[in-house]
Short mmCIF file of N, CA and C in Angstrom, two decimals:
data_model
loop_
_atom_site.label_atom_id
_atom_site.label_comp_id
_atom_site.label_asym_id
_atom_site.label_seq_id
_atom_site.Cartn_x
_atom_site.Cartn_y
_atom_site.Cartn_z
N TYR A 1 0.81 -1.18 0.00
CA TYR A 1 0.00 0.00 0.00
C TYR A 1 0.87 1.27 0.00
N ARG A 2 1.96 1.20 0.72
CA ARG A 2 2.86 2.37 0.80
C ARG A 2 3.45 2.66 -0.57
N ALA A 3 3.85 1.62 -1.29
CA ALA A 3 4.41 1.82 -2.63
C ALA A 3 3.39 2.47 -3.55
N GLY A 4 2.16 2.01 -3.48
CA GLY A 4 1.10 2.60 -4.30
C GLY A 4 0.79 4.02 -3.91
N GLU A 5 0.80 4.28 -2.62
CA GLU A 5 0.54 5.64 -2.12
C GLU A 5 1.61 6.61 -2.61
N LEU A 6 2.87 6.20 -2.52
CA LEU A 6 3.96 7.06 -2.99
C LEU A 6 3.89 7.26 -4.50
N LYS A 7 3.59 6.20 -5.24
CA LYS A 7 3.47 6.29 -6.69
C LYS A 7 2.36 7.25 -7.09
N ASN A 8 1.22 7.13 -6.43
CA ASN A 8 0.09 8.01 -6.73
C ASN A 8 0.39 9.46 -6.39
N ALA A 9 1.23 9.68 -5.38
CA ALA A 9 1.59 11.04 -4.99
C ALA A 9 2.69 11.61 -5.88
N GLY A 10 3.26 10.80 -6.76
CA GLY A 10 4.32 11.26 -7.64
C GLY A 10 5.68 11.33 -6.97
N LYS A 11 5.85 10.58 -5.86
CA LYS A 11 7.11 10.58 -5.12
C LYS A 11 7.93 9.35 -5.46
N ARG A 12 9.21 9.42 -5.15
CA ARG A 12 10.11 8.29 -5.39
C ARG A 12 9.65 7.11 -4.56
N ASN A 13 9.63 5.91 -5.19
CA ASN A 13 9.13 4.72 -4.51
C ASN A 13 9.96 3.48 -4.80
N THR A 14 11.23 3.66 -5.13
CA THR A 14 12.08 2.53 -5.52
C THR A 14 12.18 1.49 -4.42
N ARG A 15 12.49 1.93 -3.21
CA ARG A 15 12.67 0.99 -2.11
C ARG A 15 11.37 0.26 -1.78
N GLU A 16 10.28 0.99 -1.70
CA GLU A 16 9.00 0.39 -1.34
C GLU A 16 8.49 -0.56 -2.43
N THR A 17 8.69 -0.19 -3.69
CA THR A 17 8.26 -1.06 -4.79
C THR A 17 9.09 -2.34 -4.82
N SER A 18 10.38 -2.22 -4.56
CA SER A 18 11.24 -3.40 -4.50
C SER A 18 10.78 -4.35 -3.40
N LEU A 19 10.47 -3.80 -2.24
CA LEU A 19 10.01 -4.62 -1.13
C LEU A 19 8.68 -5.29 -1.46
N ALA A 20 7.78 -4.56 -2.11
CA ALA A 20 6.48 -5.12 -2.48
C ALA A 20 6.65 -6.26 -3.48
N LYS A 21 7.53 -6.10 -4.47
CA LYS A 21 7.77 -7.16 -5.45
C LYS A 21 8.37 -8.40 -4.79
N TRP A 22 9.31 -8.17 -3.90
CA TRP A 22 9.98 -9.26 -3.20
C TRP A 22 8.97 -10.06 -2.38
N GLN A 23 8.15 -9.35 -1.60
CA GLN A 23 7.18 -10.02 -0.75
C GLN A 23 6.09 -10.71 -1.58
N ALA A 24 5.64 -10.07 -2.64
CA ALA A 24 4.61 -10.67 -3.50
C ALA A 24 5.11 -11.96 -4.12
N CYS A 25 6.36 -11.97 -4.53
CA CYS A 25 6.97 -13.17 -5.13
C CYS A 25 6.98 -14.31 -4.11
N ASP A 26 7.41 -14.02 -2.89
CA ASP A 26 7.48 -15.05 -1.86
C ASP A 26 6.10 -15.55 -1.45
N PHE A 27 5.17 -14.61 -1.26
CA PHE A 27 3.83 -15.01 -0.83
C PHE A 27 3.10 -15.81 -1.90
N ALA A 28 3.25 -15.43 -3.16
CA ALA A 28 2.60 -16.17 -4.24
C ALA A 28 3.15 -17.59 -4.32
N ASN A 29 4.46 -17.72 -4.19
CA ASN A 29 5.08 -19.03 -4.24
C ASN A 29 4.62 -19.90 -3.08
N GLN A 30 4.57 -19.32 -1.89
CA GLN A 30 4.14 -20.09 -0.71
C GLN A 30 2.67 -20.49 -0.81
N ALA A 31 1.83 -19.58 -1.28
CA ALA A 31 0.40 -19.89 -1.42
C ALA A 31 0.18 -21.00 -2.44
N ALA A 32 0.89 -20.95 -3.57
CA ALA A 32 0.74 -21.98 -4.59
C ALA A 32 1.27 -23.32 -4.09
N ASP A 33 2.37 -23.29 -3.35
CA ASP A 33 2.92 -24.53 -2.79
C ASP A 33 1.94 -25.13 -1.78
N ASP A 34 1.33 -24.29 -0.96
CA ASP A 34 0.33 -24.78 -0.01
C ASP A 34 -0.87 -25.39 -0.74
N ALA A 35 -1.30 -24.76 -1.83
CA ALA A 35 -2.43 -25.28 -2.60
C ALA A 35 -2.12 -26.67 -3.16
N VAL A 36 -0.91 -26.86 -3.66
CA VAL A 36 -0.52 -28.18 -4.18
C VAL A 36 -0.49 -29.19 -3.04
N GLN A 37 0.02 -28.80 -1.88
CA GLN A 37 0.07 -29.70 -0.73
C GLN A 37 -1.34 -30.11 -0.29
N ILE A 38 -2.25 -29.14 -0.27
CA ILE A 38 -3.62 -29.41 0.15
C ILE A 38 -4.32 -30.37 -0.81
N HIS A 39 -4.08 -30.19 -2.10
CA HIS A 39 -4.72 -31.04 -3.11
C HIS A 39 -4.06 -32.40 -3.25
N GLY A 40 -2.90 -32.58 -2.65
CA GLY A 40 -2.21 -33.87 -2.71
C GLY A 40 -1.82 -34.23 -4.13
N ALA A 41 -2.11 -35.46 -4.52
CA ALA A 41 -1.75 -35.93 -5.87
C ALA A 41 -2.47 -35.12 -6.95
N ASN A 42 -3.66 -34.65 -6.66
CA ASN A 42 -4.38 -33.84 -7.65
C ASN A 42 -3.72 -32.48 -7.86
N GLY A 43 -2.93 -32.05 -6.90
CA GLY A 43 -2.24 -30.76 -7.04
C GLY A 43 -1.23 -30.76 -8.17
N TYR A 44 -0.71 -31.93 -8.52
CA TYR A 44 0.25 -32.03 -9.63
C TYR A 44 -0.43 -32.31 -10.97
N SER A 45 -1.70 -32.60 -10.92
CA SER A 45 -2.44 -32.91 -12.13
C SER A 45 -2.81 -31.63 -12.87
N ASP A 46 -2.77 -31.69 -14.19
CA ASP A 46 -3.15 -30.50 -14.96
C ASP A 46 -4.67 -30.34 -15.04
N GLU A 47 -5.41 -31.23 -14.38
CA GLU A 47 -6.87 -31.10 -14.33
C GLU A 47 -7.30 -30.04 -13.31
N TYR A 48 -6.40 -29.66 -12.42
CA TYR A 48 -6.69 -28.67 -11.39
C TYR A 48 -5.74 -27.48 -11.57
N PRO A 49 -6.21 -26.27 -11.24
CA PRO A 49 -5.38 -25.08 -11.48
C PRO A 49 -4.20 -24.94 -10.52
N ALA A 50 -4.16 -25.70 -9.44
CA ALA A 50 -3.07 -25.56 -8.46
C ALA A 50 -1.71 -25.81 -9.11
N GLU A 51 -1.64 -26.75 -10.01
CA GLU A 51 -0.37 -27.06 -10.70
C GLU A 51 0.11 -25.86 -11.51
N ARG A 52 -0.82 -25.21 -12.20
CA ARG A 52 -0.46 -24.04 -13.01
C ARG A 52 -0.03 -22.87 -12.12
N TYR A 53 -0.72 -22.70 -10.99
CA TYR A 53 -0.36 -21.62 -10.07
C TYR A 53 1.06 -21.80 -9.53
N LEU A 54 1.40 -23.04 -9.19
CA LEU A 54 2.75 -23.30 -8.69
C LEU A 54 3.77 -23.05 -9.78
N ARG A 55 3.49 -23.51 -10.97
CA ARG A 55 4.41 -23.31 -12.10
C ARG A 55 4.60 -21.81 -12.38
N ASN A 56 3.50 -21.06 -12.38
CA ASN A 56 3.59 -19.63 -12.65
C ASN A 56 4.28 -18.87 -11.53
N SER A 57 4.11 -19.31 -10.29
CA SER A 57 4.75 -18.60 -9.18
C SER A 57 6.24 -18.90 -9.10
N LYS A 58 6.67 -19.98 -9.70
CA LYS A 58 8.11 -20.31 -9.72
C LYS A 58 8.87 -19.49 -10.76
N ALA A 59 8.18 -19.00 -11.77
CA ALA A 59 8.85 -18.26 -12.85
C ALA A 59 9.66 -17.07 -12.34
N PRO A 60 9.12 -16.20 -11.48
CA PRO A 60 9.93 -15.08 -11.00
C PRO A 60 11.12 -15.53 -10.16
N VAL A 61 10.97 -16.68 -9.50
CA VAL A 61 12.06 -17.18 -8.65
C VAL A 61 13.18 -17.78 -9.50
N ILE A 62 12.82 -18.58 -10.49
CA ILE A 62 13.83 -19.31 -11.26
C ILE A 62 14.38 -18.48 -12.42
N TYR A 63 13.51 -17.99 -13.28
CA TYR A 63 13.96 -17.36 -14.51
C TYR A 63 14.39 -15.91 -14.32
N GLU A 64 13.59 -15.16 -13.58
CA GLU A 64 13.85 -13.73 -13.50
C GLU A 64 14.76 -13.35 -12.34
N GLY A 65 14.91 -14.23 -11.37
CA GLY A 65 15.75 -13.92 -10.23
C GLY A 65 15.20 -12.81 -9.36
N THR A 66 13.90 -12.58 -9.43
CA THR A 66 13.28 -11.46 -8.72
C THR A 66 13.56 -11.51 -7.23
N ARG A 67 13.37 -12.66 -6.64
CA ARG A 67 13.54 -12.76 -5.19
C ARG A 67 14.96 -12.40 -4.77
N GLU A 68 15.93 -12.91 -5.48
CA GLU A 68 17.32 -12.65 -5.12
C GLU A 68 17.71 -11.19 -5.35
N ILE A 69 17.28 -10.64 -6.47
CA ILE A 69 17.61 -9.25 -6.78
C ILE A 69 17.05 -8.32 -5.72
N HIS A 70 15.79 -8.50 -5.37
CA HIS A 70 15.17 -7.61 -4.40
C HIS A 70 15.67 -7.86 -2.98
N THR A 71 16.08 -9.07 -2.68
CA THR A 71 16.70 -9.34 -1.38
C THR A 71 18.00 -8.55 -1.26
N VAL A 72 18.80 -8.57 -2.31
CA VAL A 72 20.06 -7.82 -2.31
C VAL A 72 19.80 -6.32 -2.24
N MET A 73 18.80 -5.84 -3.00
CA MET A 73 18.48 -4.41 -2.97
C MET A 73 18.08 -3.96 -1.57
N GLN A 74 17.22 -4.73 -0.90
CA GLN A 74 16.78 -4.35 0.45
C GLN A 74 17.94 -4.42 1.44
N ALA A 75 18.83 -5.40 1.29
CA ALA A 75 20.00 -5.48 2.16
C ALA A 75 20.91 -4.26 1.96
N GLU A 76 21.07 -3.83 0.71
CA GLU A 76 21.89 -2.65 0.45
C GLU A 76 21.28 -1.39 1.08
N TYR A 77 19.96 -1.28 1.05
CA TYR A 77 19.31 -0.14 1.70
C TYR A 77 19.55 -0.17 3.21
N VAL A 78 19.37 -1.34 3.82
CA VAL A 78 19.52 -1.47 5.27
C VAL A 78 20.96 -1.20 5.70
N LEU A 79 21.92 -1.72 4.93
CA LEU A 79 23.32 -1.55 5.30
C LEU A 79 23.88 -0.19 4.91
N GLY A 80 23.11 0.59 4.16
CA GLY A 80 23.56 1.93 3.79
C GLY A 80 24.39 1.98 2.53
N TYR A 81 24.51 0.89 1.79
CA TYR A 81 25.27 0.88 0.54
C TYR A 81 24.48 1.48 -0.62
N ARG A 82 23.18 1.51 -0.50
CA ARG A 82 22.34 2.00 -1.60
C ARG A 82 21.57 3.22 -1.12
N LYS A 83 21.68 4.27 -1.84
CA LYS A 83 20.94 5.50 -1.57
C LYS A 83 20.22 5.90 -2.84
N ASP A 84 19.00 6.37 -2.70
CA ASP A 84 18.26 6.85 -3.86
C ASP A 84 18.80 8.22 -4.27
N LYS A 85 19.07 8.36 -5.55
CA LYS A 85 19.52 9.65 -6.07
C LYS A 85 18.32 10.57 -6.21
N GLN A 86 18.59 11.85 -6.24
CA GLN A 86 17.52 12.80 -6.44
C GLN A 86 16.98 12.67 -7.86
N LEU A 87 15.67 12.74 -7.98
CA LEU A 87 15.05 12.63 -9.28
C LEU A 87 15.30 13.89 -10.10
N ASN A 88 15.55 13.70 -11.41
CA ASN A 88 15.70 14.84 -12.30
C ASN A 88 14.38 15.57 -12.50
N LYS A 89 13.31 14.79 -12.50
CA LYS A 89 11.99 15.34 -12.73
C LYS A 89 11.01 14.59 -11.83
N MET A 90 10.23 15.33 -11.08
CA MET A 90 9.22 14.70 -10.23
C MET A 90 8.07 14.22 -11.11
N LEU A 91 7.54 13.09 -10.77
CA LEU A 91 6.40 12.56 -11.49
C LEU A 91 5.14 13.31 -11.07
N PRO A 92 4.21 13.49 -11.98
CA PRO A 92 2.97 14.16 -11.57
C PRO A 92 2.14 13.26 -10.67
N ALA A 93 1.48 13.87 -9.71
CA ALA A 93 0.61 13.11 -8.82
C ALA A 93 -0.62 12.66 -9.59
N TRP A 94 -1.13 11.50 -9.23
CA TRP A 94 -2.32 10.96 -9.87
C TRP A 94 -3.52 11.65 -9.26
N GLU A 95 -4.34 12.23 -10.07
CA GLU A 95 -5.49 12.97 -9.59
C GLU A 95 -6.68 12.03 -9.43
N VAL A 96 -6.88 11.59 -8.22
CA VAL A 96 -7.92 10.61 -7.93
C VAL A 96 -9.30 11.17 -8.20
N GLU A 97 -9.55 12.41 -7.78
CA GLU A 97 -10.88 12.99 -7.93
C GLU A 97 -11.27 13.09 -9.40
N ASN A 98 -10.35 13.49 -10.27
CA ASN A 98 -10.67 13.58 -11.70
C ASN A 98 -11.00 12.21 -12.28
N GLU A 99 -10.26 11.18 -11.85
CA GLU A 99 -10.53 9.83 -12.33
C GLU A 99 -11.89 9.34 -11.85
N ARG A 100 -12.25 9.67 -10.62
CA ARG A 100 -13.56 9.25 -10.09
C ARG A 100 -14.69 9.92 -10.87
N ARG A 101 -14.48 11.19 -11.20
CA ARG A 101 -15.51 11.90 -11.97
C ARG A 101 -15.69 11.28 -13.36
N LYS A 102 -14.57 10.91 -13.98
CA LYS A 102 -14.65 10.29 -15.31
C LYS A 102 -15.42 8.98 -15.25
N VAL A 103 -15.16 8.18 -14.23
CA VAL A 103 -15.82 6.88 -14.09
C VAL A 103 -17.30 7.08 -13.80
N SER A 104 -17.64 8.03 -12.95
CA SER A 104 -19.05 8.23 -12.60
C SER A 104 -19.86 8.81 -13.76
N LEU A 105 -19.20 9.53 -14.68
CA LEU A 105 -19.90 10.11 -15.82
C LEU A 105 -20.21 9.07 -16.89
N LYS A 106 -19.49 7.96 -16.90
CA LYS A 106 -19.68 6.95 -17.96
C LYS A 106 -20.91 6.14 -17.77
#
């Protein structure tokens, strides 16, 4: 939520977004693994979606290295090796009220 709040406000959110990606990757993998465990032998069968969820949740861990990259990034922040540079240009804040008006007019 903090990452989204900062993004919507147009503020720098590198650290918070990294943490959100890292946690989402771990939680998705754990939830899919639990689903396969609960379904037992059917969890590995392609007749049930649990097998696909586990396969899809492993992709960021195996192929993209997301978990490891974000673990290192967060460690660098904590140890003081990584500092966010000043932005050259601030992002515009997302105007929630204008978006709500557009949706309500449709």
